[in-house]
CSV table of C-alpha atoms and ligand atoms in Angstrom, one decimal:
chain,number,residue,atom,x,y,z
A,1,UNK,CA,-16.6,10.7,-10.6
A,2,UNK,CA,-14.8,8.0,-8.0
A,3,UNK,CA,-13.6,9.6,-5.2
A,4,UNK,CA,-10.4,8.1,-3.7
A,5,UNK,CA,-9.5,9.0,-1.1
A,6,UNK,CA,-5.0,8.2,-0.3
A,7,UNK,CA,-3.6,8.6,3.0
A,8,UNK,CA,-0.1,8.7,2.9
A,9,UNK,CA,3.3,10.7,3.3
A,10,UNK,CA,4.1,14.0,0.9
A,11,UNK,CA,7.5,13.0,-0.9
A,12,UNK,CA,9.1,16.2,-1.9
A,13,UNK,CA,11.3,14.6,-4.5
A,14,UNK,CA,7.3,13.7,-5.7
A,15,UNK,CA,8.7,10.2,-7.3
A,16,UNK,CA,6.6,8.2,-4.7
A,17,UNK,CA,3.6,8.7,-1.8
A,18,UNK,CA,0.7,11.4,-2.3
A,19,UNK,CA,1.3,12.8,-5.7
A,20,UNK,CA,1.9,9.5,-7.4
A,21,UNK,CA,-0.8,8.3,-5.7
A,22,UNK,CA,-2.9,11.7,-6.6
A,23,UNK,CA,-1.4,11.1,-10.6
A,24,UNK,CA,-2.6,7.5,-10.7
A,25,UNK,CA,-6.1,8.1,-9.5
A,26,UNK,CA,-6.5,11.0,-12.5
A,27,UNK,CA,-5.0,8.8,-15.1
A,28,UNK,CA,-7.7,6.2,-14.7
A,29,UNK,CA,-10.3,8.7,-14.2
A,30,UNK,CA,-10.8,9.1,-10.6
A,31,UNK,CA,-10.9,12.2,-8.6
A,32,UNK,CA,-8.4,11.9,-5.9
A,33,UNK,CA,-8.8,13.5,-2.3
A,34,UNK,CA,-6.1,13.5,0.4
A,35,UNK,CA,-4.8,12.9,4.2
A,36,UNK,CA,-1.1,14.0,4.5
A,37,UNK,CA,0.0,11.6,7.4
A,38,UNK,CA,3.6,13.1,7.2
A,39,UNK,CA,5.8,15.6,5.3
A,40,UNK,CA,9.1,14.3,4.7
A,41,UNK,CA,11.9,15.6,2.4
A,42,UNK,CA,13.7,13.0,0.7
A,43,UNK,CA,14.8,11.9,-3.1
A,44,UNK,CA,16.4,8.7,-4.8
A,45,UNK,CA,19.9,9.2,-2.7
A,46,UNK,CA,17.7,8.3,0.9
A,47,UNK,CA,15.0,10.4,3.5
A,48,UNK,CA,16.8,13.1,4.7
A,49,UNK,CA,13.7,14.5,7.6
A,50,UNK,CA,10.4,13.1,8.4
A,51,UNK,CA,7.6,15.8,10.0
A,52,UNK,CA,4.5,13.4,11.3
A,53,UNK,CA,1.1,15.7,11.3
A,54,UNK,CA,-0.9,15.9,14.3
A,55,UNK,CA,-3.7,13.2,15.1
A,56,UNK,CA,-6.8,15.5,15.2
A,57,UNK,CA,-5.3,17.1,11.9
A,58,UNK,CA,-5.5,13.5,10.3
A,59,UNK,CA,-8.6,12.8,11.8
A,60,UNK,CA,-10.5,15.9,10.4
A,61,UNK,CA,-8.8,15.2,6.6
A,62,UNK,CA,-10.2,11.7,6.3
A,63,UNK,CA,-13.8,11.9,4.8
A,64,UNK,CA,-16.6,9.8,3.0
A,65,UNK,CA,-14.9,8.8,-0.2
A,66,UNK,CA,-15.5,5.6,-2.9
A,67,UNK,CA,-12.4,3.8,-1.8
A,68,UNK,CA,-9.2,4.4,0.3
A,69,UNK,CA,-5.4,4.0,-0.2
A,70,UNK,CA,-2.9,3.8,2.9
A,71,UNK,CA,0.4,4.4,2.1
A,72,UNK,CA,2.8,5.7,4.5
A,73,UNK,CA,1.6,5.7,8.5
A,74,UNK,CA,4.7,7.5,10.2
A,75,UNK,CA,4.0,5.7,14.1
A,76,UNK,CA,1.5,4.2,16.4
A,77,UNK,CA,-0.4,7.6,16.9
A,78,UNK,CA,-0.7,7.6,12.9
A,79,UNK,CA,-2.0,4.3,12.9
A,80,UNK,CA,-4.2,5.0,15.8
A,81,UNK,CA,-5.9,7.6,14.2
A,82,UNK,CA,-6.3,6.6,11.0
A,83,UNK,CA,-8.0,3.4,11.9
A,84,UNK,CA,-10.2,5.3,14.4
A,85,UNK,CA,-11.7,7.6,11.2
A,86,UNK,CA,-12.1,4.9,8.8
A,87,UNK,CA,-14.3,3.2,11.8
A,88,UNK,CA,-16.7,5.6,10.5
A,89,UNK,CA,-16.8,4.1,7.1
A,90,UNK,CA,-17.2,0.3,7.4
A,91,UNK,CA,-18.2,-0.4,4.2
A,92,UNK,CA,-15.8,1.8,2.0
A,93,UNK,CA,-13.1,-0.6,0.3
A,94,UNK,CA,-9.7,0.0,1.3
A,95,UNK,CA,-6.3,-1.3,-0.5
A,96,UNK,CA,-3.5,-0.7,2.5
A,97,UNK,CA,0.1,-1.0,0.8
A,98,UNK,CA,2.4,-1.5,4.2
A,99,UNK,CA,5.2,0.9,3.7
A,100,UNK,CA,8.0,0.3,6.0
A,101,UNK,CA,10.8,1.8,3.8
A,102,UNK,CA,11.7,4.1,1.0
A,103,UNK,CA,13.8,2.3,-1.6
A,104,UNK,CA,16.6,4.5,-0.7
A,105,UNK,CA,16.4,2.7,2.8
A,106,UNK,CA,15.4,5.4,4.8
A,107,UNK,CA,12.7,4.3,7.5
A,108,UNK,CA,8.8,5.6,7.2
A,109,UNK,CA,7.1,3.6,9.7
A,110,UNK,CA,8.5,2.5,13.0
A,111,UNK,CA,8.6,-0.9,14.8
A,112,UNK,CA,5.6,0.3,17.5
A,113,UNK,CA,3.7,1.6,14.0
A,114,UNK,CA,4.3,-2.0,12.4
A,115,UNK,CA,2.9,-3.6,15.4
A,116,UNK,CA,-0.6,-1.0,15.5
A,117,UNK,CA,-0.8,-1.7,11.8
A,118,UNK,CA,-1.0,-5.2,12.1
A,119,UNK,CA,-3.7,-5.2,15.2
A,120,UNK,CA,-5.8,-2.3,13.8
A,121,UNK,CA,-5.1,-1.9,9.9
A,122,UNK,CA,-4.9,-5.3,8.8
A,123,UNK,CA,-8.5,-6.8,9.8
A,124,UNK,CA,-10.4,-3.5,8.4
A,125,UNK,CA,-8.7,-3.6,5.0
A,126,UNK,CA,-9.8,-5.6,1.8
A,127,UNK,CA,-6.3,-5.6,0.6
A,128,UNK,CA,-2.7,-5.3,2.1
A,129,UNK,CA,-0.1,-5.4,-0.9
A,130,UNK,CA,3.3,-6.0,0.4
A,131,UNK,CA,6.3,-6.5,-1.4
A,132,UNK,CA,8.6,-9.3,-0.7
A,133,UNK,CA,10.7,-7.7,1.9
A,134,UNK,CA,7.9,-5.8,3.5
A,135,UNK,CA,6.0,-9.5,3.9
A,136,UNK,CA,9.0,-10.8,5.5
A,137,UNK,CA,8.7,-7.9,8.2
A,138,UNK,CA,5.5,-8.0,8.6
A,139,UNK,CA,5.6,-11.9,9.2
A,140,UNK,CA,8.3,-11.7,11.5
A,141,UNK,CA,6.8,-9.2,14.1
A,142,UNK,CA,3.9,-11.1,14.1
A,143,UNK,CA,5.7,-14.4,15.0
A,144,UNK,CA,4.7,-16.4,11.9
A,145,UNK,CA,7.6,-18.5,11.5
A,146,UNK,CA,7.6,-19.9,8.0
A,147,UNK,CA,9.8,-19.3,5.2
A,148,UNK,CA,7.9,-19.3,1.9
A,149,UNK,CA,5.8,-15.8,1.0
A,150,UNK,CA,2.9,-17.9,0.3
A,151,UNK,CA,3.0,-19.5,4.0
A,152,UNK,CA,3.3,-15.9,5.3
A,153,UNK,CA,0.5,-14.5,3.3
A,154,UNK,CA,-1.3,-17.1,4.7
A,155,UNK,CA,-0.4,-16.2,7.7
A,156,UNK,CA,-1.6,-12.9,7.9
A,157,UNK,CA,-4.9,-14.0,6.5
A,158,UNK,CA,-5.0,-16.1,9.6
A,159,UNK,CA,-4.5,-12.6,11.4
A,160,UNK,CA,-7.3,-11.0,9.9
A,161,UNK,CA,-6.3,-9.8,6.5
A,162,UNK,CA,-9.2,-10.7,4.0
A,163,UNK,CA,-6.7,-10.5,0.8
A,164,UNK,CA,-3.0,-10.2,0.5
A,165,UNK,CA,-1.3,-9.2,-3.0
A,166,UNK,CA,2.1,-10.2,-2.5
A,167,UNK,CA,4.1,-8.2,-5.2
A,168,UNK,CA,7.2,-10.2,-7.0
A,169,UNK,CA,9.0,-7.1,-7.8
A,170,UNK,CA,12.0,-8.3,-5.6
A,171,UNK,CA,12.0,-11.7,-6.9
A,172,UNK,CA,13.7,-12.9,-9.8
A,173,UNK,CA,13.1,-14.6,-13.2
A,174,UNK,CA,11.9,-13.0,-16.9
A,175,UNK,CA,8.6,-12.2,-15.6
A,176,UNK,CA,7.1,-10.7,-12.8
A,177,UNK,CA,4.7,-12.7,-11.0
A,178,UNK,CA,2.1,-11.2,-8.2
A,179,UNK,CA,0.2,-13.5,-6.2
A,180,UNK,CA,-3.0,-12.6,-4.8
A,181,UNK,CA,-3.7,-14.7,-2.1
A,182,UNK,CA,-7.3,-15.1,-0.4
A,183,UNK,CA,-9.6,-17.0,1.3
A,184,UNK,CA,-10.9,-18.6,-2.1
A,185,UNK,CA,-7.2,-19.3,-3.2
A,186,UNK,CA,-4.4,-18.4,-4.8
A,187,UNK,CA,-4.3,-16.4,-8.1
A,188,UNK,CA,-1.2,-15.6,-10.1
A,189,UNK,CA,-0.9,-12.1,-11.7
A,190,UNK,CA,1.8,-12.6,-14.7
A,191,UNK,CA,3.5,-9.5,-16.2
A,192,UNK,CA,6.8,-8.8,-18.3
A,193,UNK,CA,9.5,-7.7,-15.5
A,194,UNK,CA,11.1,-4.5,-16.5
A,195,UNK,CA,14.4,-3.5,-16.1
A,196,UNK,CA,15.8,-2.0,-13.8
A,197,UNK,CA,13.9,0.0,-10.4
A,198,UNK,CA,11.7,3.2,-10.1
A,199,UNK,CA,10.3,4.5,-6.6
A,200,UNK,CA,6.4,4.8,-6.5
A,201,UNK,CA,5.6,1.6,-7.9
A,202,UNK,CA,4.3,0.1,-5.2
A,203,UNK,CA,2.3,3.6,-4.7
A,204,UNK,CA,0.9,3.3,-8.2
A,205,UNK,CA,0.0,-0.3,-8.0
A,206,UNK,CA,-2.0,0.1,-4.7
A,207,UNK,CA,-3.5,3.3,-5.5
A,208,UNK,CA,-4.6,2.2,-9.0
A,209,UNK,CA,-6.3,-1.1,-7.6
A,210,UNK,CA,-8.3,1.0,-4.6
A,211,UNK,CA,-9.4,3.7,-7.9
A,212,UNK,CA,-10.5,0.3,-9.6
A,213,UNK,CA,-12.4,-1.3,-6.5
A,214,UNK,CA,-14.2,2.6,-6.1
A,215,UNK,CA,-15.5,2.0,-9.6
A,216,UNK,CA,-17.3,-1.2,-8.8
A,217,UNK,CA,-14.3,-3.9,-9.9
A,218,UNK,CA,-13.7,-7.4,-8.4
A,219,UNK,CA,-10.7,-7.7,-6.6
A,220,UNK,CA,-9.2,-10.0,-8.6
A,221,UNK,CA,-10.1,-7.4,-11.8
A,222,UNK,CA,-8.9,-4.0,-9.5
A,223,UNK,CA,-5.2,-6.2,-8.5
A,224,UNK,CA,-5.2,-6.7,-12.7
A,225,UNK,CA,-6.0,-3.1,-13.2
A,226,UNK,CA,-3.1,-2.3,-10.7
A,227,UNK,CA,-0.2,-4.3,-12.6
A,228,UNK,CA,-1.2,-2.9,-16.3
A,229,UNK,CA,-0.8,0.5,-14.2
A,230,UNK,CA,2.7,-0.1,-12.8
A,231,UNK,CA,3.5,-1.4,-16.8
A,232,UNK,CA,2.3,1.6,-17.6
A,233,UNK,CA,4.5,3.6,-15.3
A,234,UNK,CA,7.5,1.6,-16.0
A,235,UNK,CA,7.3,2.4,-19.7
A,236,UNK,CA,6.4,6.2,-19.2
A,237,UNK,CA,9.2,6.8,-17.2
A,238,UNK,CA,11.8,4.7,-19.2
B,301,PLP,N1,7.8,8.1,0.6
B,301,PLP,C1,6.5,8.1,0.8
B,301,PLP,C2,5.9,9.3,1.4
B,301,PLP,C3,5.8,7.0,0.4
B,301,PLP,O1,4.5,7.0,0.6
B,301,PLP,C4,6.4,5.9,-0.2
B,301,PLP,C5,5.7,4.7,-0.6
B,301,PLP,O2,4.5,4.6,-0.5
B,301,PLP,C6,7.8,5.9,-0.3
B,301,PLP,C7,8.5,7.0,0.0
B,301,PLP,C8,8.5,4.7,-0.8
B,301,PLP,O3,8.7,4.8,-2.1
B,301,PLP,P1,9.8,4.1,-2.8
B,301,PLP,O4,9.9,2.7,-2.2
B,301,PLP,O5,9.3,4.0,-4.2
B,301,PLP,O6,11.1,4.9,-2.6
C-alpha cells in the first residue's frame, strides 16, 4: 500500500490539518503515516493556542515513505527541521500546501517561518499549492512585485519551485478554475464552484494529489485527482 507520509499541525476541532489529511490518504487507498509539527486547539470561530513540538521530536517522526504532504510548519525551527530530514529522501515526491492561516484568521506560520519556507521548502518540493491569498504573501516577502497570480507563480518558479498549483478557491465566477503552472506551461484545472466554504480543503486537495503522485501519477493527473477529491469533500459535507 502507498505510504504517505503528512507533516502538519493536529487541529482539535479535526475539520482541517493531520486528520483530514490522515482521512484523505484512506479514502483513496493509501496508508497514511504522521509528523505532528504542532498541536493547536482551535475550531471554525478562530485558533485559540498553538503548542510547536520540539525539533529532534520532528526529526525522529519523519521516515522513508512513497510521498510527503507539508501542511502546517509553526516557525523557522519547524521549517529548519523538516527540510533537514527530508534531505534524507531526495527522491521522494513531495506536494508542500503553504499554510499561513486558518480560515478563521488565526496565524499558523510566522513571518521568519515564511521566509525559511521559501529558501529551504520551496526548491526541494515538486509541488507548492497556494491559494490566492497565500500566493500573494508568499510573493510579497519574496519581493516579486507583480500583480497577476500567474506572474507570481512564475515568480516563485523563478525561485526554485518546480510546480505551482495555484488554487481559485478565492476567486470568483461559476466555476472554479486551478492553474497548475510549470516549467512546460500553464494548465487549467476546471471544476463546478461550490457554495459556500469548508476548512480542510486546501488539506484534502494537497494531501490527495501527494497520495496520487505515491502511486505513480503525473503531476498533471495527481493535481486532477486532487480537485475530484475536494468535489468530493464538498458534497460529503454539504
Ligand atoms: N489548522 C491546521 C493544523 C492546518 O494544517 C490547516 C491547514 O492545513 C488549517 C488549520 C487551516 O485550515 P482552514 O484554512 O481550512 O481553516
Amino acid at each position: 500500500m502507498t505510504r504517505v507520509l503528512l507533516i502538519g499541525g493536529l487541529d482539535s476541532s479535526c475539520g482541517a490539518g493531520l486528520v483530514r489529511d490522515a482521512a484523505t490518504v484512506s479514502a483513496l487507498g493509501g496508508s497514511p503515516i504522521v509528523c505532528a509539527t504542532a498541536v493547536t486547539a482551535q475550531g471554525a470561530h478562530g485558533v485559540l493556542a498553538v503548542h510547536p513540538i520540539p525539533p529532534a521530536v520532528i526529526t525522529a517522526q519523519i521516515v522513508a515513505a512513497d510521498a510527503v504532504k507539508i501542511g502546517m510548519l509553526c516557525d523557522r525551527t519547524t521549517v529548519e527541521a523538516v527540510a533537514r530530514s527530508l534531505a534524507e529522501f531526495p527522491l521522494t515526491p513531495v506536494v508542500l500546501d503553504p499554510v499561513i492561516a486558518a480560515s478563521s484568521g488565526g496565524r499558523l506560520l510566522s513571518d521568519n517561518g515564511i521566509t525559511a519556507m521559501l529558501d529551504l521548502l520551496l526548491p526541494r518540493v515538486d509541488l507548492i499549492t497556494p491559494n490566492l491569498p497565500e500566493l500573494r504573501i508568499l510573493a510579497e516577502a519574496s519581493g516579486i512585485t507583480a500583480e497577476d497570480p500567474r506572474d507570481q507563480a512564475q515568480g516563485l518558479l523563478r525561485l526554485g519551485a518546480r510546480a505551482v498549483l495555484v488554487k481559485g478557491g478565492h476567486a470568483n465566477g461559476p466555476e472554479a478554475i486551478d492553474l497548475l503552472i510549470g516549467p512546460d506551461g500553464t494548465t487549467p484545472l476546471v471544476g463546478p464552484r461550490y457554495a459556500g466554504t469548508r476548512r480542510g480543503t486546501g488539506c484534502t486537495m494537497a494531501s490527495a494529489i501527494a497520495t496520487a503522485l505515491g502511486q505513480g501519477a503525473l503531476l498533471c493527473d495527481a493535481c486532477a485527482v486532487g480537485k475530484a477529491a475536494v468535489g468530493q469533500f464538498f458534497r460529503e459535507s454539504s
